[in-house]
C-alpha atoms as a printed R data frame, in Angstrom:
    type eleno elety resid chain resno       x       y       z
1   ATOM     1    CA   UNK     A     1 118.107 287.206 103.940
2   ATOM     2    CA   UNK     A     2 116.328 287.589 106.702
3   ATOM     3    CA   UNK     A     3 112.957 285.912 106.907
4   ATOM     4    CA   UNK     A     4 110.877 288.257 107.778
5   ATOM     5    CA   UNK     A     5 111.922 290.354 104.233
6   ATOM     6    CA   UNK     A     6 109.513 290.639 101.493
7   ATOM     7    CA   UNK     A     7 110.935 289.825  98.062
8   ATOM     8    CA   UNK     A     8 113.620 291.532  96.894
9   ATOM     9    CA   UNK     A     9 112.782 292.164  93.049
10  ATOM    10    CA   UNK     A    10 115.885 292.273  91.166
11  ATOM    11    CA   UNK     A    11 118.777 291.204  93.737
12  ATOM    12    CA   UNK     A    12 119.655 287.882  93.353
13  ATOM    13    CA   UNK     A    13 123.171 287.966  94.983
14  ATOM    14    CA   UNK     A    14 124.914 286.318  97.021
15  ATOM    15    CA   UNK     A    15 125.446 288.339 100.690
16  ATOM    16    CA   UNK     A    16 129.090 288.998 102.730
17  ATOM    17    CA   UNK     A    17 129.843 290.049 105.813
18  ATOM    18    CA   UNK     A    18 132.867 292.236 107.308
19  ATOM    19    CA   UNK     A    19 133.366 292.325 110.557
20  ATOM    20    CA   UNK     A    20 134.882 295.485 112.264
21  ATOM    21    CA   UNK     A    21 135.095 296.657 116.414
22  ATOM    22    CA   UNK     A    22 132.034 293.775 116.980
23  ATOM    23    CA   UNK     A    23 130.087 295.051 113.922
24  ATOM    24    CA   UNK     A    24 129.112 293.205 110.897
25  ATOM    25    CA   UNK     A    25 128.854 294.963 107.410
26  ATOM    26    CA   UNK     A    26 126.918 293.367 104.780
27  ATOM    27    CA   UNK     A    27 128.419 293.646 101.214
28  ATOM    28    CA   UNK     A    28 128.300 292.332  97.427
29  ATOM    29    CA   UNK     A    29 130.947 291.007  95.893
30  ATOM    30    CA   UNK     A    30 130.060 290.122  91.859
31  ATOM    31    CA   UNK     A    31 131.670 289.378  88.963
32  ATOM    32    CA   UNK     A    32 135.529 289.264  88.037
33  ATOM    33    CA   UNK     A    33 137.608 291.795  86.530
34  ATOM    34    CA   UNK     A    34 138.620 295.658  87.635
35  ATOM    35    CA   UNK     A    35 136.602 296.662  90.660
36  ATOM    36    CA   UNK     A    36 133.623 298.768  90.778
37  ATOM    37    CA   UNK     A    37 132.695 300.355  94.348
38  ATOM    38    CA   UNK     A    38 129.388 301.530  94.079
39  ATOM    39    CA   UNK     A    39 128.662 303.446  97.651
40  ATOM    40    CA   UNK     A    40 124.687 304.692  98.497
41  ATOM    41    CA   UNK     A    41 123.545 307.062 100.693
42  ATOM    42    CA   UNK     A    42 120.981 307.934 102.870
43  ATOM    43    CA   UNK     A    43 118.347 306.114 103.009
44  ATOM    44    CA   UNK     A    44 118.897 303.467 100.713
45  ATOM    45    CA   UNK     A    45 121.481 300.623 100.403
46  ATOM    46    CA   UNK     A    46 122.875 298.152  98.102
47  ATOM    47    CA   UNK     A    47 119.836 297.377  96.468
48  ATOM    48    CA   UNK     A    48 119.921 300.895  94.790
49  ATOM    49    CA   UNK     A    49 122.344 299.470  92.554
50  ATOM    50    CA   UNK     A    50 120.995 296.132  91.655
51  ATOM    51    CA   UNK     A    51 120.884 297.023  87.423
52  ATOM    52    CA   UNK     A    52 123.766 298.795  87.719
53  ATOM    53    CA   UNK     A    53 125.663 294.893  89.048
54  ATOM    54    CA   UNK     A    54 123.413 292.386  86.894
55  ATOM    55    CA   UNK     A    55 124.671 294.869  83.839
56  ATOM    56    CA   UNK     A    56 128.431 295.048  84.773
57  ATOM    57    CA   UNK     A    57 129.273 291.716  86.735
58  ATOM    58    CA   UNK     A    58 129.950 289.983  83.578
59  ATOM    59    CA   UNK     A    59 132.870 292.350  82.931
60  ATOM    60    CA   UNK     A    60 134.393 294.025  86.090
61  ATOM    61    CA   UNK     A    61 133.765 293.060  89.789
62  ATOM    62    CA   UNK     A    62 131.251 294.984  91.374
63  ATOM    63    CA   UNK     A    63 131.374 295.963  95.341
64  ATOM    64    CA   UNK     A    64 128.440 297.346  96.638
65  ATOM    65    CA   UNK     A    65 128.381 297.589 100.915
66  ATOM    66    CA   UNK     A    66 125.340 298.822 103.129
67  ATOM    67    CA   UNK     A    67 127.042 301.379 105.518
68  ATOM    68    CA   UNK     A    68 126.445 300.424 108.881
69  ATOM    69    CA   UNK     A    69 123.079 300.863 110.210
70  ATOM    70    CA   UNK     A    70 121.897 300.640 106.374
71  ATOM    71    CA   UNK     A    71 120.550 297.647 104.317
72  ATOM    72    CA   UNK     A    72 121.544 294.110 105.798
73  ATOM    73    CA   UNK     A    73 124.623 295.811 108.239
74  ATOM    74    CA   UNK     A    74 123.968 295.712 111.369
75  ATOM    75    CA   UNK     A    75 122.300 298.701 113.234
76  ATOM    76    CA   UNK     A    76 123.838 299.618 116.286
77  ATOM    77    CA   UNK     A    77 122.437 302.608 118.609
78  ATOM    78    CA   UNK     A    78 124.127 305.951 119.261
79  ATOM    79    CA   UNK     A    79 126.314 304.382 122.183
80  ATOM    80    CA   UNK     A    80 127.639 301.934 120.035
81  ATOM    81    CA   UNK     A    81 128.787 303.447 117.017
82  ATOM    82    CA   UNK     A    82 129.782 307.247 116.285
83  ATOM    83    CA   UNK     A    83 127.327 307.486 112.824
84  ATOM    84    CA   UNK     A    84 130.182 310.389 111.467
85  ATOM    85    CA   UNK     A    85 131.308 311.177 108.399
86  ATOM    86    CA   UNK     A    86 134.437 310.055 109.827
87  ATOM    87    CA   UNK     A    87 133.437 306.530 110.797
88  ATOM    88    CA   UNK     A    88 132.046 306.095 107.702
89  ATOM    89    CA   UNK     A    89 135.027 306.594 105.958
90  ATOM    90    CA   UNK     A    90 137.237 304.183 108.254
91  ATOM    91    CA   UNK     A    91 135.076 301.645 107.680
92  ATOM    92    CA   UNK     A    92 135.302 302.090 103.767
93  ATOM    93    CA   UNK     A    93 138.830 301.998 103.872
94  ATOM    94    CA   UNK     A    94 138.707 298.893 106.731
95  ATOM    95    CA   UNK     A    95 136.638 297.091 103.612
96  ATOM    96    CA   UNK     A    96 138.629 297.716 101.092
97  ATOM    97    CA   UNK     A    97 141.897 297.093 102.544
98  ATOM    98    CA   UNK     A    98 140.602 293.375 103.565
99  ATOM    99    CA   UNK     A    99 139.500 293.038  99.884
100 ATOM   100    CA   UNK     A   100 143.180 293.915  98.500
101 ATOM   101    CA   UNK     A   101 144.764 291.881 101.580
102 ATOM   102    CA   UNK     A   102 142.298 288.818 101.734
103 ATOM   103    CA   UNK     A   103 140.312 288.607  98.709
104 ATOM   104    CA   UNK     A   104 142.496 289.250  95.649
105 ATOM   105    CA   UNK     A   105 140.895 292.787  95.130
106 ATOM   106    CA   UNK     A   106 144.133 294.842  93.058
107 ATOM   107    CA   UNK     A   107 145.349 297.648  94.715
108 ATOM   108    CA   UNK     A   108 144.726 299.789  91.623
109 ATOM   109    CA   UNK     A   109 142.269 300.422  88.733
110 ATOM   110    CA   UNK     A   110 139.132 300.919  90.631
111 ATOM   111    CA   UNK     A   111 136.353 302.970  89.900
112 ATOM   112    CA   UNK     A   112 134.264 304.967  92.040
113 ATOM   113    CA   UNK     A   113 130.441 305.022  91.968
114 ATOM   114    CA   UNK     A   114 129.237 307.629  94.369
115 ATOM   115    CA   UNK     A   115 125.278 308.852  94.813
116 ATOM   116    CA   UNK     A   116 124.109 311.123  97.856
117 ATOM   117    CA   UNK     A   117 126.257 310.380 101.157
118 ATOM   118    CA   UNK     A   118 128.200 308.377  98.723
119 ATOM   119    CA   UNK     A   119 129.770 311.569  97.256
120 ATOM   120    CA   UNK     A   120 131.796 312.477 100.225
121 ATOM   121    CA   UNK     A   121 132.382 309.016 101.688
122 ATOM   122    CA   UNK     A   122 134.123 307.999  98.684
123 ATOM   123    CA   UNK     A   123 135.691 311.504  97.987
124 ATOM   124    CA   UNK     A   124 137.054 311.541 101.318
125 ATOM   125    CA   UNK     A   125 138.172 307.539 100.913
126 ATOM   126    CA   UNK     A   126 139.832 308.532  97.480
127 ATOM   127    CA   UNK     A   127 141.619 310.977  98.723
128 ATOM   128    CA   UNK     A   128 143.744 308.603 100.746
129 ATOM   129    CA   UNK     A   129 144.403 306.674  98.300
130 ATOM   130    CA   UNK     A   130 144.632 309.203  95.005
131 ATOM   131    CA   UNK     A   131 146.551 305.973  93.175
132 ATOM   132    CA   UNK     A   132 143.789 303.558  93.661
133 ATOM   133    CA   UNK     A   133 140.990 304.972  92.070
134 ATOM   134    CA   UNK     A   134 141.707 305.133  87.973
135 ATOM   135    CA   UNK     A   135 137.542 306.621  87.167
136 ATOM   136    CA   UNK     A   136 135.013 308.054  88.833
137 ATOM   137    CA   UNK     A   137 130.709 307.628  88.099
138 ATOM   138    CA   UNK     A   138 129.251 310.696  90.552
139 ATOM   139    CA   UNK     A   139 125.064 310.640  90.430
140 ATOM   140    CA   UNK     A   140 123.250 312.537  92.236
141 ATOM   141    CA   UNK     A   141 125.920 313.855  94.876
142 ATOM   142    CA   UNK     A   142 127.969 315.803  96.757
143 ATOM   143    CA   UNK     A   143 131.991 316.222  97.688
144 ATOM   144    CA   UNK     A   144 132.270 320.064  98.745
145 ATOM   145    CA   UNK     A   145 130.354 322.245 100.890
146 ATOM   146    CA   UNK     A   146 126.867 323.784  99.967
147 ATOM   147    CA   UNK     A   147 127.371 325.944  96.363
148 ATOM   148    CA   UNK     A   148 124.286 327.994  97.864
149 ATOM   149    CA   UNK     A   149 126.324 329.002 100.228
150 ATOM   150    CA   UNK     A   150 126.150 328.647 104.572
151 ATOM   151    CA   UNK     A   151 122.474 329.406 104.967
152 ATOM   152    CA   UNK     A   152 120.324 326.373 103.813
153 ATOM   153    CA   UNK     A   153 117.705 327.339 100.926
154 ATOM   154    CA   UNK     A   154 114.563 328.684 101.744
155 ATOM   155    CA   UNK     A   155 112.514 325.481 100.761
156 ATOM   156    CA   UNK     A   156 114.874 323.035 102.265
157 ATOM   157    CA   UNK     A   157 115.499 325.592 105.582
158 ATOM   158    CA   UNK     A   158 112.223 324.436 107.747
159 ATOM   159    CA   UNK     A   159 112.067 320.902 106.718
160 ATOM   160    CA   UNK     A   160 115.508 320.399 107.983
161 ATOM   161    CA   UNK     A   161 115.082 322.168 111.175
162 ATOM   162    CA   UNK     A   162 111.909 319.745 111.790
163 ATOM   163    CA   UNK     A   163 113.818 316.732 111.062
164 ATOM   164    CA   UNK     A   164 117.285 318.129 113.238
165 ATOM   165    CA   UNK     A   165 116.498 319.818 116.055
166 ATOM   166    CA   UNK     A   166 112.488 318.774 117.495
167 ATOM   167    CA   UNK     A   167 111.380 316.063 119.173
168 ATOM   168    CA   UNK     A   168 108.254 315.805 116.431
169 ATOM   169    CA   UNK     A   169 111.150 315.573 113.988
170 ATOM   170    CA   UNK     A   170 112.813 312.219 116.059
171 ATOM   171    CA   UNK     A   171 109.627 310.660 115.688
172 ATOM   172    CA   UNK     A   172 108.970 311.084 112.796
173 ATOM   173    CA   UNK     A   173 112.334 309.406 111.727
174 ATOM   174    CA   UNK     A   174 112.134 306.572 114.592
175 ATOM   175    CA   UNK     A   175 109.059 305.720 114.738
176 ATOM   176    CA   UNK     A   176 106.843 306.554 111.158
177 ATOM   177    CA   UNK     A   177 109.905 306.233 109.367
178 ATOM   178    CA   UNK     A   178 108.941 309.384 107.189
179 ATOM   179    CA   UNK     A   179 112.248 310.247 105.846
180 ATOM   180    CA   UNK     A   180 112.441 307.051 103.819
181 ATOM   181    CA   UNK     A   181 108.949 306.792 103.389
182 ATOM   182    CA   UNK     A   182 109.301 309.822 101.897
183 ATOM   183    CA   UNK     A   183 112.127 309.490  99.563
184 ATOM   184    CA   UNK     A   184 110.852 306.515  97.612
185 ATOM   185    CA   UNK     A   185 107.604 308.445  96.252
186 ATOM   186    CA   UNK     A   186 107.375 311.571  93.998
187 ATOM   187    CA   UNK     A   187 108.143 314.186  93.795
188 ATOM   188    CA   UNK     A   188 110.856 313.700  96.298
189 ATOM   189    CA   UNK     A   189 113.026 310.797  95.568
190 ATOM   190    CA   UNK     A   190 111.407 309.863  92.111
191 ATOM   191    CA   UNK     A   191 109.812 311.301  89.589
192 ATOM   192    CA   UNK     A   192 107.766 308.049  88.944
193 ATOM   193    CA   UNK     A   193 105.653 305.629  91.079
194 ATOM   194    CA   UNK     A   194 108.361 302.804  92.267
195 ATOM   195    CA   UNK     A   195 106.281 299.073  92.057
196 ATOM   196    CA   UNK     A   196 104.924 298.501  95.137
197 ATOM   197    CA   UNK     A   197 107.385 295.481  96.112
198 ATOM   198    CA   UNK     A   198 110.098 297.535  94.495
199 ATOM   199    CA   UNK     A   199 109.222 300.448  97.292
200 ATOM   200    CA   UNK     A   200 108.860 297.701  99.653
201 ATOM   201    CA   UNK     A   201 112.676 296.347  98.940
202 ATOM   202    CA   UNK     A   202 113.773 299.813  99.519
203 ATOM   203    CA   UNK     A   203 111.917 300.441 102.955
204 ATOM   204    CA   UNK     A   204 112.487 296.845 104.345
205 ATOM   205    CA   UNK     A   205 116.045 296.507 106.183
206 ATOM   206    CA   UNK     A   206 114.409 299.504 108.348
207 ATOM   207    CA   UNK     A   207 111.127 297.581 109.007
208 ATOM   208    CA   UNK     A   208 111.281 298.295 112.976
209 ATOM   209    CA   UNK     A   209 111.820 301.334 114.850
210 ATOM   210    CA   UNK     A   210 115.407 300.040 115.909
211 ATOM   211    CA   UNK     A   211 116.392 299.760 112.584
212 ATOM   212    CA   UNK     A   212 116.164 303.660 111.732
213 ATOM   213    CA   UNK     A   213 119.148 305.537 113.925
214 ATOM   214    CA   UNK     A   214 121.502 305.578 111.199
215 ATOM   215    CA   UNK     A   215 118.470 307.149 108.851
216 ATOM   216    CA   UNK     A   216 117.973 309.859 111.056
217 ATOM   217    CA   UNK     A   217 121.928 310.261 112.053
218 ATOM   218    CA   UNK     A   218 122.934 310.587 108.374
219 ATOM   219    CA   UNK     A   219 120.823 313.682 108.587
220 ATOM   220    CA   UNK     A   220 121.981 314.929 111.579
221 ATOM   221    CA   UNK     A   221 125.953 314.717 110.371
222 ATOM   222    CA   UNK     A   222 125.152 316.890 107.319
223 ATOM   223    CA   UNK     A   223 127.966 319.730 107.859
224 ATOM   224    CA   UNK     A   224 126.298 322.825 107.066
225 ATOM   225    CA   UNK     A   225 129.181 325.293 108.524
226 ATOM   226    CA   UNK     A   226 132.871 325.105 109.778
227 ATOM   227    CA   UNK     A   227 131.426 324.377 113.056
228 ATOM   228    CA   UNK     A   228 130.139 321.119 111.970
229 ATOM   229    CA   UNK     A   229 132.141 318.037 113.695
230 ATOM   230    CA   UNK     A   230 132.289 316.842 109.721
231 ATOM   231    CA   UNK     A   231 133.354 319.465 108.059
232 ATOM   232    CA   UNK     A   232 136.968 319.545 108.144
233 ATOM   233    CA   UNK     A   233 136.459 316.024 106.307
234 ATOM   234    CA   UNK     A   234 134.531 317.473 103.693
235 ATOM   235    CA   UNK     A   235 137.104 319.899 102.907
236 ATOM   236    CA   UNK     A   236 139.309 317.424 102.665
237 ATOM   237    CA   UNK     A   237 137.077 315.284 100.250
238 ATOM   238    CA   UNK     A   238 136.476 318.481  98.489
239 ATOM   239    CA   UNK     A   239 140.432 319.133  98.197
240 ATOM   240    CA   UNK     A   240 140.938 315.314  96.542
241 ATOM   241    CA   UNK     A   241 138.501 316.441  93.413
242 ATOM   242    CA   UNK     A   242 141.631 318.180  91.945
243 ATOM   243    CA   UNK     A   243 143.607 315.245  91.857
244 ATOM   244    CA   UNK     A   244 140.638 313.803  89.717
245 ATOM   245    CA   UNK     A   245 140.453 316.146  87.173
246 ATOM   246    CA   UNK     A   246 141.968 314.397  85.014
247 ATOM   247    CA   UNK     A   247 140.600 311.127  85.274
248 ATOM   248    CA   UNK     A   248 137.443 309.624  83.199
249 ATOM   249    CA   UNK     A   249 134.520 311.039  84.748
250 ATOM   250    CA   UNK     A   250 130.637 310.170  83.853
251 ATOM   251    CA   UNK     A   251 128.381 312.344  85.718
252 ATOM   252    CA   UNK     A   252 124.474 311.096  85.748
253 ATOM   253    CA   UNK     A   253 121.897 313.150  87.248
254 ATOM   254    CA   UNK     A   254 118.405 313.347  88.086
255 ATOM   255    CA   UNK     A   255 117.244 317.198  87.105
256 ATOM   256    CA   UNK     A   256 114.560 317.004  89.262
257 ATOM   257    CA   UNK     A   257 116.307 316.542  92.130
258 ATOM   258    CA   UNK     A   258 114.669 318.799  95.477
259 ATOM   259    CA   UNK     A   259 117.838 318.666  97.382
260 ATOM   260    CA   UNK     A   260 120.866 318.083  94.494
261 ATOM   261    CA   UNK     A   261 119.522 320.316  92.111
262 ATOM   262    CA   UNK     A   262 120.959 321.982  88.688
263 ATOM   263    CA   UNK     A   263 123.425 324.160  90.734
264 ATOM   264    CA   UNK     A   264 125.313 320.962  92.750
265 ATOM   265    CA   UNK     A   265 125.724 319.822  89.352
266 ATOM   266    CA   UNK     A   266 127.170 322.596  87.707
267 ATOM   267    CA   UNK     A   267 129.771 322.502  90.334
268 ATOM   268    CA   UNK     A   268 130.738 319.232  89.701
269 ATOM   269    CA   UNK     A   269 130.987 320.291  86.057
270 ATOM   270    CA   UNK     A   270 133.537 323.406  87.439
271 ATOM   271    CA   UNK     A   271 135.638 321.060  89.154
272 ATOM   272    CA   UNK     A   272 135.777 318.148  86.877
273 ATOM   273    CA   UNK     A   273 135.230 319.960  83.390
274 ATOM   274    CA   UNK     A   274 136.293 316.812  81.089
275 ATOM   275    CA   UNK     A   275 133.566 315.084  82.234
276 ATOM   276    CA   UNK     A   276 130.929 313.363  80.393
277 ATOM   277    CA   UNK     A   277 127.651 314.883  81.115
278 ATOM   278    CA   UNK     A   278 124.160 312.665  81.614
279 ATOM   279    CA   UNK     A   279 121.439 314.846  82.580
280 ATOM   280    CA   UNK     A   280 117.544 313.647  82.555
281 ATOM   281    CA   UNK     A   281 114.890 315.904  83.141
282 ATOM   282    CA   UNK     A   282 111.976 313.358  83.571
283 ATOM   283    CA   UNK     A   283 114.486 311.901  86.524
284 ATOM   284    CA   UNK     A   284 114.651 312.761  90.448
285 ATOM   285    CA   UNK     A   285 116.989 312.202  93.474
286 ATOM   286    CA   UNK     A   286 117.432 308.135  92.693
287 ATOM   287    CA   UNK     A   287 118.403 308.708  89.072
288 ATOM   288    CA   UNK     A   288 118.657 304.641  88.563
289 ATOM   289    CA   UNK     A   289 115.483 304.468  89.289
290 ATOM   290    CA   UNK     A   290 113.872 307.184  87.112
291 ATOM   291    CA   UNK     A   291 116.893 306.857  84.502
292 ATOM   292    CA   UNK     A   292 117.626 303.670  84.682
293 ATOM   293    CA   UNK     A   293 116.855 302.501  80.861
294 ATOM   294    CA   UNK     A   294 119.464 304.930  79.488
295 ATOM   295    CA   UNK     A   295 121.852 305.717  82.363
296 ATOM   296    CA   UNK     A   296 122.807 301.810  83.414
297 ATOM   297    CA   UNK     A   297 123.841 301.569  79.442
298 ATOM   298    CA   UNK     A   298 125.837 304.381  79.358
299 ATOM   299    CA   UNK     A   299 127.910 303.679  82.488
300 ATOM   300    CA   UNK     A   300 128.277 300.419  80.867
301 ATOM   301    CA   UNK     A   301 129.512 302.148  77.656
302 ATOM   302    CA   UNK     A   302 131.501 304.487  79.912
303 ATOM   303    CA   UNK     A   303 133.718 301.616  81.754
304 ATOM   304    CA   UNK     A   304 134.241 300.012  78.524
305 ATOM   305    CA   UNK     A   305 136.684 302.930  76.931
């Protein structure tokens, strides 16, 4: 860890590294048994899913990477690494593919763990390999273009403008770090006050300006139209959900979610109908944060049957 860090309540595990094309991504690699890829979004990183691995590694092997430019992965700039959709699913399928080949990881039985970016990383990844992934744990997500439809809600439509297309907005991700900032207070990431060194652990592998591209590019790759350099990918991810249907599916989710709301997960209830439904109303965008006393134990419960 590095020294400057503060504490890291919670995450006591043991870092790896994967290097890929010059760049190192930092990863967890708990436990014994089937694997469990659990894949963040944007902006946190493996430390979202810290209960989630001390409550599981006794029974399966959990896998947790930061995507590059995330968490303890290195952070290249824009001339150094694309910050796509697409890259992001290479390099998921780069990790994985040393696990099987170099680190005893099966080639089957895994299951997915997908929240916010995570959705259609791992949809997408899945898709290319439909035999390798036997359940899938979707919180807080998404794996198909907008249900509202092209035009981006009326609440969400200025704030993403801001953050996409001004020079106020690039600021405001580079330098005051506002978009994380942001996402680990209520209302808009939780519904209750994170512990201060908690928030802290969130916030910290993007302590310096440097650190933030891959915050701020994250946003910039959300495909909101056909135009979008991403969205033929999504389709794609979106197209692999059929394959899933029926598969065991646990779906958690935070009700009081700004950006995921009640209608993302209704269609993740049309497309995978036999799934088992975990819905908290007192819980926000990082539903194992808010949730975490009754969601951790019923994914637990979940990968047991």
């Amino acid at each position: 860890m590095p020294a400057h860090f503060p504490r890291l309540p919670g995450y006591p595990f043991v870092s790896r590294w994967f290097a890929r094309d010059g760049l190192r991504r930092h990863y967890l690699d708990e436990g014994d048994g089937a694997p469990v890829l659990m894949l963040h979004g944007n902006p946190s990183w493996s430390y979202l899913w810290r209960r989630l691995i001390e409550a599981l590694r006794g029974e399966h092997r959990c896998v947790a990477p930061d995507h590059i430019g995330m968490g303890l992965s290195d952070k290249p700039g824009r001339d150094r690494y694309p910050h796509t959709l697409a890259s992001r699913v290479d390099d998921l399928d780069a990790l994985t593919a040393h696990l099987i080949a170099e680190r005893g990881a099966p080639d089957r039985g895994w299951t997915l763990v997908v929240h916010d970016w995570g959705g259609p990383i791992g949809m997408a990844w899945a898709g290319r390999h439909p035999g390798r992934v036997a359940r899938l744990v979707v919180l807080n997500s998404a794996a198909f273009p907008n249900p509202h439809g092209p035009r981006v809600r009326p609440a969400l439509r200025l704030p993403l403008w801001l953050l996409r297309e001004t020079r106020l907005g690039e600021r405001l991700f580079l330098r005051h770090h506002a978009f994380a900032r942001l996402a680990t207070l209520p209302p808009f990431g939780v519904r209750n006050r994170l512990p201060s060194d908690v928030r802290a652990a969130f916030l910290a592998p993007d302590d310096r300006q440097g650190n933030r591209v891959a915050v701020q590019r994250f946003v910039h790759d959300i495909p909101l139209g056909p135009g979008h350099r991403s969205w033929p990918l999504l389709v794609r991810a979106e197209e692999s959900l059929a394959g899933f249907a029926d598969r065991p599916v646990l779906i958690g989710w935070g009700l009081r979610d700004p950006v995921f709301d009640p209608l993302m997960l209704r269609e993740w209830r049309r497309r995978l109908p036999r799934a088992q439904i975990h819905a908290f109303r007192d819980a926000g965008h990082y539903v194992l944060e808010d949730a975490h006393d009754r969601l951790v134990p019923a994914i637990r419960a979940f990968l047991r049957h």
